[in-house]
PDB file of C-alpha atoms in Angstrom:
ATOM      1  CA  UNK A 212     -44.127  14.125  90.563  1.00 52.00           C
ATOM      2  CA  UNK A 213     -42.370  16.677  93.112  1.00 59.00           C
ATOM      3  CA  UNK A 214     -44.093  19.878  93.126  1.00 66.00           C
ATOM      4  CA  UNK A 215     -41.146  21.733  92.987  1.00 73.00           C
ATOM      5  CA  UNK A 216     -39.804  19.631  89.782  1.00 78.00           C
ATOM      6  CA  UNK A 217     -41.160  22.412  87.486  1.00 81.00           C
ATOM      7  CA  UNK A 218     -41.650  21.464  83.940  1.00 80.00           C
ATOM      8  CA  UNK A 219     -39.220  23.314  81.671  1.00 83.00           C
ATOM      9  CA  UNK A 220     -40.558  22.440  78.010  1.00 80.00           C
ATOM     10  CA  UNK A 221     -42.776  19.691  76.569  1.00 80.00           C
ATOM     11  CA  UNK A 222     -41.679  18.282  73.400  1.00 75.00           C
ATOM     12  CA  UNK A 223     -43.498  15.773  70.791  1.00 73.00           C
ATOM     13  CA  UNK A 224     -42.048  12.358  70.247  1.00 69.00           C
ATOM     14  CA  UNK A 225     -42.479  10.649  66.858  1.00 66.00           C
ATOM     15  CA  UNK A 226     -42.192   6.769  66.911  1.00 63.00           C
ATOM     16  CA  UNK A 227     -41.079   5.544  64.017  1.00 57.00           C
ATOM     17  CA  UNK A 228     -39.782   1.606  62.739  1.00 55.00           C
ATOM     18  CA  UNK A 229     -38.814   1.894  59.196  1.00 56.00           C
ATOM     19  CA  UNK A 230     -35.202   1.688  60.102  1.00 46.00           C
ATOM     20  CA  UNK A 231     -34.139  -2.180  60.249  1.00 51.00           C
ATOM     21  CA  UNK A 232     -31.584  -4.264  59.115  1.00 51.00           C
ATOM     22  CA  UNK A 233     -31.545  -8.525  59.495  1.00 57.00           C
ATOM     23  CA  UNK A 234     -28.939 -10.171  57.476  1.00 68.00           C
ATOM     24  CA  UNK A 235     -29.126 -13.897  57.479  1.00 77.00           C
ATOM     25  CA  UNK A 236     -26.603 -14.566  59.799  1.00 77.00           C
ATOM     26  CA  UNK A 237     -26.904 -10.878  61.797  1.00 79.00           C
ATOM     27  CA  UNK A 238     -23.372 -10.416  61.870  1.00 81.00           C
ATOM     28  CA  UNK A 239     -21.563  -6.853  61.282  1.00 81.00           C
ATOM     29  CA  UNK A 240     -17.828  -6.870  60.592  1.00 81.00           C
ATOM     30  CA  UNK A 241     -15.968  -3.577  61.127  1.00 81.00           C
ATOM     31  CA  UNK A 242     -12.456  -3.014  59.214  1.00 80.00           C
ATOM     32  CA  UNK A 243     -10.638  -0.925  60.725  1.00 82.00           C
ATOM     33  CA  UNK A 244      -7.297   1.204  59.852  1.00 83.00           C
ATOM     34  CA  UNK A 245      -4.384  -0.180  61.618  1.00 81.00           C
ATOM     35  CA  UNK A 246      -1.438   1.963  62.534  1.00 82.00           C
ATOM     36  CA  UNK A 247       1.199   1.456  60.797  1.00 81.00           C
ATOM     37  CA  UNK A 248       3.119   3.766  62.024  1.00 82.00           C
ATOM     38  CA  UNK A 249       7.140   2.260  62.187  1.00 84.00           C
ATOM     39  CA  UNK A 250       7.404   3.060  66.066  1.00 84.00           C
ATOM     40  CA  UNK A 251       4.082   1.152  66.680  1.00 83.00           C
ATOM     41  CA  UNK A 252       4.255  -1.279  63.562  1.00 85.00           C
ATOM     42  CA  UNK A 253       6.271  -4.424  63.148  1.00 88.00           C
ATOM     43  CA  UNK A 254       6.365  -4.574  59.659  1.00 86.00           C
ATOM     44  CA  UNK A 255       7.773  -7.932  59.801  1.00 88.00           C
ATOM     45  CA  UNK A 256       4.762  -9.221  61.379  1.00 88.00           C
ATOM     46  CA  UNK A 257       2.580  -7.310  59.608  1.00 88.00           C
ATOM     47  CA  UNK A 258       3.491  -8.803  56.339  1.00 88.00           C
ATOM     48  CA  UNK A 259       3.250 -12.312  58.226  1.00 89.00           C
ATOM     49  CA  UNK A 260      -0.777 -11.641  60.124  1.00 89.00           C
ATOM     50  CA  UNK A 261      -1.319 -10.811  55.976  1.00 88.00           C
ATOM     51  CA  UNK A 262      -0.127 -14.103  54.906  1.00 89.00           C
ATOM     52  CA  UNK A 263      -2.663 -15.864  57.110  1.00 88.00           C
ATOM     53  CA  UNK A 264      -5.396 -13.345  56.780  1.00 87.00           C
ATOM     54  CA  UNK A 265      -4.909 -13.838  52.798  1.00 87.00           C
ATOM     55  CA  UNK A 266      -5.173 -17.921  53.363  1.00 87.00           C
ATOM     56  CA  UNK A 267      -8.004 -17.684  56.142  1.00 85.00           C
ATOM     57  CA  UNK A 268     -10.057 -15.413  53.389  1.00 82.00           C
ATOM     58  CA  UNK A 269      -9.430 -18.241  50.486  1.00 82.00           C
ATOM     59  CA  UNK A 270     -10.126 -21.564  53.231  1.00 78.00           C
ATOM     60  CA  UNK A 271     -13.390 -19.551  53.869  1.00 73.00           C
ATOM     61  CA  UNK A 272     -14.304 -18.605  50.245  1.00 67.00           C
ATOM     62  CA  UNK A 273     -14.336 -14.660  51.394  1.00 68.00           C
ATOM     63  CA  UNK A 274     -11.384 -13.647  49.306  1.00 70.00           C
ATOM     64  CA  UNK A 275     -11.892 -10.004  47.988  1.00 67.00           C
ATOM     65  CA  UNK A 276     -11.081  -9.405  44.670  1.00 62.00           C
ATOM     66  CA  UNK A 277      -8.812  -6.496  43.416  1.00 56.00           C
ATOM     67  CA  UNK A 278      -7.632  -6.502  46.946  1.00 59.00           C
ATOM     68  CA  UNK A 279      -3.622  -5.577  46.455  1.00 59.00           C
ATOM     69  CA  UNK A 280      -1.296  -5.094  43.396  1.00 59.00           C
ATOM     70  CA  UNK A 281      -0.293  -7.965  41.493  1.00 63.00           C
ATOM     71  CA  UNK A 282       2.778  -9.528  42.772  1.00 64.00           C
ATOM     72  CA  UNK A 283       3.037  -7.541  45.894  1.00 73.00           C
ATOM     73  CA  UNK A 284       3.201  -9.600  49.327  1.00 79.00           C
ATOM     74  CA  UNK A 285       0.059  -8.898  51.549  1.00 83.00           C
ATOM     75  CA  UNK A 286       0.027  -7.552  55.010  1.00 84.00           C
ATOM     76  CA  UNK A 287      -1.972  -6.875  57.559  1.00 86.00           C
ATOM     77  CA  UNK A 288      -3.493  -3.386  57.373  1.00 81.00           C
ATOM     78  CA  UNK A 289      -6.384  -3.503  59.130  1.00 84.00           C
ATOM     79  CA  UNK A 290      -8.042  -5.134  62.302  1.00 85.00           C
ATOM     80  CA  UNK A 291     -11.449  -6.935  62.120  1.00 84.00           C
ATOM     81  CA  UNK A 292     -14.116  -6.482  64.377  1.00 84.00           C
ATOM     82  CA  UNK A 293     -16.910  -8.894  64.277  1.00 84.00           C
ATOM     83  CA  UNK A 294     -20.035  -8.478  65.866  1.00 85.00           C
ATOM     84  CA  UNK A 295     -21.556 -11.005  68.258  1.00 86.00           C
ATOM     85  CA  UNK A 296     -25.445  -9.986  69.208  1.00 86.00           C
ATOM     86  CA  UNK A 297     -26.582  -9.371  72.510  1.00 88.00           C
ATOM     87  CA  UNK A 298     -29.123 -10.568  74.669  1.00 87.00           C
ATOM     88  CA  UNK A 299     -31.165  -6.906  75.532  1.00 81.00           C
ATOM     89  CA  UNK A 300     -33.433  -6.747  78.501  1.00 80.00           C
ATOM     90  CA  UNK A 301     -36.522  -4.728  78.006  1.00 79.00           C
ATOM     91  CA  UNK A 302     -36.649  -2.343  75.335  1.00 81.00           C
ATOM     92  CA  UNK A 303     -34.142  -0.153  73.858  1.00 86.00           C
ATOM     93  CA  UNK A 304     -35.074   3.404  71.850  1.00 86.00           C
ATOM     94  CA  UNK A 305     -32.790   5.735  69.757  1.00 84.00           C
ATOM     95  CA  UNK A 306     -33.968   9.403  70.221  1.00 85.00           C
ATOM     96  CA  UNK A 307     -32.946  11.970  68.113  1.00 82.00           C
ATOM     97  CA  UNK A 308     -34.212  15.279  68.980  1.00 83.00           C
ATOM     98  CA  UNK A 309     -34.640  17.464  65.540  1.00 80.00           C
ATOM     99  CA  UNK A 310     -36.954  20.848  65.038  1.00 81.00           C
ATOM    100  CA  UNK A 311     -37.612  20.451  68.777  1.00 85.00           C
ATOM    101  CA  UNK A 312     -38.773  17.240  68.762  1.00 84.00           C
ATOM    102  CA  UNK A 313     -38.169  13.994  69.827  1.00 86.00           C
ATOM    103  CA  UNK A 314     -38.030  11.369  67.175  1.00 84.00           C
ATOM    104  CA  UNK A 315     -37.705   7.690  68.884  1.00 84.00           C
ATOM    105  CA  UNK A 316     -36.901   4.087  66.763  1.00 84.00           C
ATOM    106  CA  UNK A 317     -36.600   0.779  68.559  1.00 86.00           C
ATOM    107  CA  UNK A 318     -33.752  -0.772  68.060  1.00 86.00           C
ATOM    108  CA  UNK A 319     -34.074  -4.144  66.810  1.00 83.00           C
ATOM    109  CA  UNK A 320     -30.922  -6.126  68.105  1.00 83.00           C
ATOM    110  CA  UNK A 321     -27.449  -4.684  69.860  1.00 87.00           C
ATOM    111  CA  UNK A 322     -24.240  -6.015  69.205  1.00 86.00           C
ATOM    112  CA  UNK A 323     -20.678  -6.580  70.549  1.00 90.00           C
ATOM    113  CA  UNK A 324     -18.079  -5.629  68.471  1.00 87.00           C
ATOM    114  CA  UNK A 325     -14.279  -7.799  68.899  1.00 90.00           C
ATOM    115  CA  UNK A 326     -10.957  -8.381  67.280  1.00 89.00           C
ATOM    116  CA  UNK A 327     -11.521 -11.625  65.096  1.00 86.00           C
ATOM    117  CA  UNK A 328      -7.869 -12.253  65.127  1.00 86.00           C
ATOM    118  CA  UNK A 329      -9.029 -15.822  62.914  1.00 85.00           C
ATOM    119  CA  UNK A 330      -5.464 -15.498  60.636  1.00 86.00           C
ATOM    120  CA  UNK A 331      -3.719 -16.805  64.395  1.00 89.00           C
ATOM    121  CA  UNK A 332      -5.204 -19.422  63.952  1.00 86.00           C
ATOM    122  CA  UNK A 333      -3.874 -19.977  60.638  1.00 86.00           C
ATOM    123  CA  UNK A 334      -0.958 -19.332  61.394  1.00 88.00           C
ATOM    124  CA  UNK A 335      -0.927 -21.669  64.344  1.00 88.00           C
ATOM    125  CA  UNK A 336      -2.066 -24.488  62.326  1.00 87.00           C
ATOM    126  CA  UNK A 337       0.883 -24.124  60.200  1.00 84.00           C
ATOM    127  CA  UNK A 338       3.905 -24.215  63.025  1.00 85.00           C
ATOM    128  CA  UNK A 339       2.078 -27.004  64.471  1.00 85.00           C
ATOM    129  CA  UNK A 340       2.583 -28.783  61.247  1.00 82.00           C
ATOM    130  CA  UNK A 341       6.147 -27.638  60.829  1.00 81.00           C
ATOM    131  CA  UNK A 342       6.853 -29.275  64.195  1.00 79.00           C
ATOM    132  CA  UNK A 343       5.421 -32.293  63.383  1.00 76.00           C
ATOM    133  CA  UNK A 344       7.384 -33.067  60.321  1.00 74.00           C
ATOM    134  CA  UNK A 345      10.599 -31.914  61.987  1.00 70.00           C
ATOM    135  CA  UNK A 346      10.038 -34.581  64.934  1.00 71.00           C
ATOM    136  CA  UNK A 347       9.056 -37.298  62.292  1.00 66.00           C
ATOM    137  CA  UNK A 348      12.295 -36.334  60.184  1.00 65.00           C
ATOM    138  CA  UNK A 349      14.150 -36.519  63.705  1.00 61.00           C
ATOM    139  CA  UNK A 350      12.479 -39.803  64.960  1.00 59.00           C
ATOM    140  CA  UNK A 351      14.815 -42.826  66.122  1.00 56.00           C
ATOM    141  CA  UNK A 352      13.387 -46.173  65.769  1.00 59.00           C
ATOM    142  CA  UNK A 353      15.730 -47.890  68.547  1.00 57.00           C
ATOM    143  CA  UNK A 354      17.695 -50.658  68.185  1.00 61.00           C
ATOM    144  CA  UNK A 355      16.194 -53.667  66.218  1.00 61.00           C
ATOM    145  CA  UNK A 356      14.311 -56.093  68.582  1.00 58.00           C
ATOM    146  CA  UNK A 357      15.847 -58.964  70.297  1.00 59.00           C
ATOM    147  CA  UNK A 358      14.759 -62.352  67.866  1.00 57.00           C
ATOM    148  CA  UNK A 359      15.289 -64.456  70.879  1.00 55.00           C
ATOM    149  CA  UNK A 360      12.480 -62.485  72.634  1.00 53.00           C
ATOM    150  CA  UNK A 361       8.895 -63.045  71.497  1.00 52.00           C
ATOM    151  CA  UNK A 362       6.250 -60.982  72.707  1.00 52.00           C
ATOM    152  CA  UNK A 363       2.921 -62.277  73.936  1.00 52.00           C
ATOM    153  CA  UNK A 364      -0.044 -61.056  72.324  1.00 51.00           C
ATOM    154  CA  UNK A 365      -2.716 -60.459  75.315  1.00 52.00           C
ATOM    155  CA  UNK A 366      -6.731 -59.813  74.294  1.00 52.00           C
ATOM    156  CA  UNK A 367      -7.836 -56.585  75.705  1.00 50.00           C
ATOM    157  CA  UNK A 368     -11.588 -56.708  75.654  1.00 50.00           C
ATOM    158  CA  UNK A 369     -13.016 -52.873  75.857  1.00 48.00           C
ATOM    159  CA  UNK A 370     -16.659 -52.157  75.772  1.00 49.00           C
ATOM    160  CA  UNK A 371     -17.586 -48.806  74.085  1.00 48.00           C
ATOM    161  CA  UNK A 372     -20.588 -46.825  75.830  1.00 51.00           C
ATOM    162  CA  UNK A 373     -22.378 -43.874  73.668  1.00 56.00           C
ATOM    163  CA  UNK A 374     -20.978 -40.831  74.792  1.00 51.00           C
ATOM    164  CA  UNK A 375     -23.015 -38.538  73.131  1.00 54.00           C
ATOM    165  CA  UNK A 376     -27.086 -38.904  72.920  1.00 61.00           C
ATOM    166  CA  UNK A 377     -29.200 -38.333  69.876  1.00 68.00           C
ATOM    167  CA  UNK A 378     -30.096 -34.691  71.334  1.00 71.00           C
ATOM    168  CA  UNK A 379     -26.512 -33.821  71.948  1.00 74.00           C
ATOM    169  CA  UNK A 380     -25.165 -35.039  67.949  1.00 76.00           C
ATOM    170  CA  UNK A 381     -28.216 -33.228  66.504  1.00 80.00           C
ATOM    171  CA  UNK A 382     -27.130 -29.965  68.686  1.00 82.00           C
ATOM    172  CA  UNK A 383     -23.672 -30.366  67.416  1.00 83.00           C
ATOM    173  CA  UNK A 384     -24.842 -30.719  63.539  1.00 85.00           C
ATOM    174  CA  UNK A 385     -27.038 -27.613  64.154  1.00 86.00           C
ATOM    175  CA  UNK A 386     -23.715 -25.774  65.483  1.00 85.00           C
ATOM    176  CA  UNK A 387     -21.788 -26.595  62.562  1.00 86.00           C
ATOM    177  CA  UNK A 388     -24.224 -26.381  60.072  1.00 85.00           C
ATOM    178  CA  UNK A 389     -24.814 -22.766  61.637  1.00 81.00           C
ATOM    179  CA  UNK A 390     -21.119 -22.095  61.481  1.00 80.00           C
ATOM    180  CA  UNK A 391     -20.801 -23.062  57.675  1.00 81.00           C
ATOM    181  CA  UNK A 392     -23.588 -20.883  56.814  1.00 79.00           C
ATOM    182  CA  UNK A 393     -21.805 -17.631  58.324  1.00 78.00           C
ATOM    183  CA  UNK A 394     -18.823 -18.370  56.336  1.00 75.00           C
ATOM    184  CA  UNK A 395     -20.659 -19.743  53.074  1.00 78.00           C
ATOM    185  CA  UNK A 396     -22.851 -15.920  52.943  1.00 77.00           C
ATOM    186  CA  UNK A 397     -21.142 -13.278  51.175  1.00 76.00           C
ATOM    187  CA  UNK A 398     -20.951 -10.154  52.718  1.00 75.00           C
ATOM    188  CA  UNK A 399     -22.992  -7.198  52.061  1.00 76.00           C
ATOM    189  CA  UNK A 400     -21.069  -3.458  52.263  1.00 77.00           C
ATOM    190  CA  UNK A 401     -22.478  -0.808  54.049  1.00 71.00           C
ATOM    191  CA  UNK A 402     -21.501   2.474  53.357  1.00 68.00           C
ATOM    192  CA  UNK A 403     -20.006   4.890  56.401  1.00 64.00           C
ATOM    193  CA  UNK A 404     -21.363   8.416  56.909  1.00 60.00           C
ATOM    194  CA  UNK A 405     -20.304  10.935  59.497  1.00 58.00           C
ATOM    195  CA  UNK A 406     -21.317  13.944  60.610  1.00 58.00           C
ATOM    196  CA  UNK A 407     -20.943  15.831  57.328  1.00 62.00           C
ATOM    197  CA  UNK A 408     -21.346  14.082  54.495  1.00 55.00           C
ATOM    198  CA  UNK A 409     -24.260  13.617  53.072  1.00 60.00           C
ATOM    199  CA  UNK A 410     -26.110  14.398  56.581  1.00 62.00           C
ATOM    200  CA  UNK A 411     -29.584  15.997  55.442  1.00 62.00           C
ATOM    201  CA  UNK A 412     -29.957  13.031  53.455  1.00 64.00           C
ATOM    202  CA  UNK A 413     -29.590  10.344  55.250  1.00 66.00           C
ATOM    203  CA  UNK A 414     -31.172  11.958  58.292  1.00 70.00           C
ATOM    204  CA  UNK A 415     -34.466  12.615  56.721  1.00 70.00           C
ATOM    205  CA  UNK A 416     -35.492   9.264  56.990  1.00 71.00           C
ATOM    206  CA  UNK A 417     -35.380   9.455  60.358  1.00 72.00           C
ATOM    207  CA  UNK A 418     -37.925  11.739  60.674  1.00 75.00           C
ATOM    208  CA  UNK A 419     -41.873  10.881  61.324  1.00 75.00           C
ATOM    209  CA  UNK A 420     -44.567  13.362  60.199  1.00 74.00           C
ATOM    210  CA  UNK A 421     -47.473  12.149  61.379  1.00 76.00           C
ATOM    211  CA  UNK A 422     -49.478  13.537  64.165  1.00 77.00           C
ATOM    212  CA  UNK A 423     -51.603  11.146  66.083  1.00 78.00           C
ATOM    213  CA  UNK A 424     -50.992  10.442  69.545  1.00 80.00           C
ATOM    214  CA  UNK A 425     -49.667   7.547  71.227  1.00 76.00           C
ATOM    215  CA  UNK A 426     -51.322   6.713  74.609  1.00 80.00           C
ATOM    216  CA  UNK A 427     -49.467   4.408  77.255  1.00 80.00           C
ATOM    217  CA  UNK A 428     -51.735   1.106  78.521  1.00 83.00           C
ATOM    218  CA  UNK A 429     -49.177   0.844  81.584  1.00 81.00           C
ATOM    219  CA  UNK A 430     -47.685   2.554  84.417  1.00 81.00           C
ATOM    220  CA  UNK A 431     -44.832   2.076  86.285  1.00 79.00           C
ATOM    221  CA  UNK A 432     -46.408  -0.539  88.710  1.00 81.00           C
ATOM    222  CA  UNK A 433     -46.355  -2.455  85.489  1.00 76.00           C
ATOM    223  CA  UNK A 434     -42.530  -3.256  85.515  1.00 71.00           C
ATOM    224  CA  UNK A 435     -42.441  -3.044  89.546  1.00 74.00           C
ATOM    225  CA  UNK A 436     -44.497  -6.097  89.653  1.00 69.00           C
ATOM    226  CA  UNK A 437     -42.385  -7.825  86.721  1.00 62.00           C
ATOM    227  CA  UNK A 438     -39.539  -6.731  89.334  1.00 55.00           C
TER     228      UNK A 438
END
């Protein structure tokens, strides 16, 4: 350490990992408030996105009940933000510095949060079948065949080839089972608090009384070498 780097203040640090959460699936969805503002808002849209949110909740059994009065036609009032974990390097620490003090917790997993933007899909499922019954309803067989003509049936001989190994269809049946299990498990609500409600409360969990002293096996030639 520079001699002229002169220490300031020394302050405790209380390691604590109570805090944890693992869902089955560890995936966090975040609703939030769209703006539906009339200049920023195409309520004509919106009221479309809800139709295929509404049927993309009921093909994957995650309709909410009491969602919406009785009759009235959804819409879209919210954007979804699904969480996809990432891969951390090392590890991570929340500090929280209370009473002079610094209180650390590992955190257990960090996550991307992005639009899910699944009712599209919906919704482009539909057209698609639109179009195709418009081009079947619009189809022209031709003119009838010529009976003087007959056509010559020719043997094609194709030999099939496995395109996918053992390892490769067990991979994809993991994927898919994996993918109906995230949609099969309900969700579990979490409840929101900022900065003022309910803050002494929550926050005093957060806090480790205990006094022993935590000594470090490694220095920094430790990660150098892992450099």
């Amino acid at each position: 350490m520079d001699q002229e780097d002169e220490i300031i203040k020394s302050i405790p640090i209380h390691y604590s990992n109570r805090l944890s959460l693992q869902p089955q699936s560890r995936i966090q969805e975040i609703h939030v408030p769209a703006d539906t503002r009339p200049e920023v808002w195409n309520g004509e849209r919106g009221h479309e996105f809800g139709k295929g949110q509404l049927d993309d909740d009921r093909e994957k059994n995650q309709e909410r009940k009491g969602k919406g009065r009785e009759g009235e036609e959804p819409r879209l009032a919210e954007i979804r933000m699904r969480s996809e974990e990432i891969t951390q390097r090392g590890a991570q620490m929340l500090g929280i510095l209370h009473n002079n003090q610094l209180h650390m917790h590992p955190i257990d997993s960090t996550h991307q949060f992005r639009p899910t933007l699944t009712y599209l899909d919906i919704l482009s499922r539909k057209s698609k079948r639109r179009k195709d019954d418009d081009s079947d309803s619009d189809s022209d067989d031709g003119p009838p065949p010529d009976p003087g003509r007959t056509n010559t049936a020719k043997e094609v001989q194709v030999s099939a080839r496995r395109v996918i190994e053992d390892k490769a269809g067990n991979l994809a049946q993991l994927m898919l089972a994996i993918i109906r299990a995230e949609q099969d498990e309900s969700w579990r609500n979490l409840e929101f608090c900022d900065m003022e409600k309910h803050l002494l409360m929550h926050l005093t969990g957060f806090w480790s009384y205990k006094n022993e002293n935590l000594h470090c096996s490694t220095d920094i030639t430790t990660f150098l070498r892992k450099k």
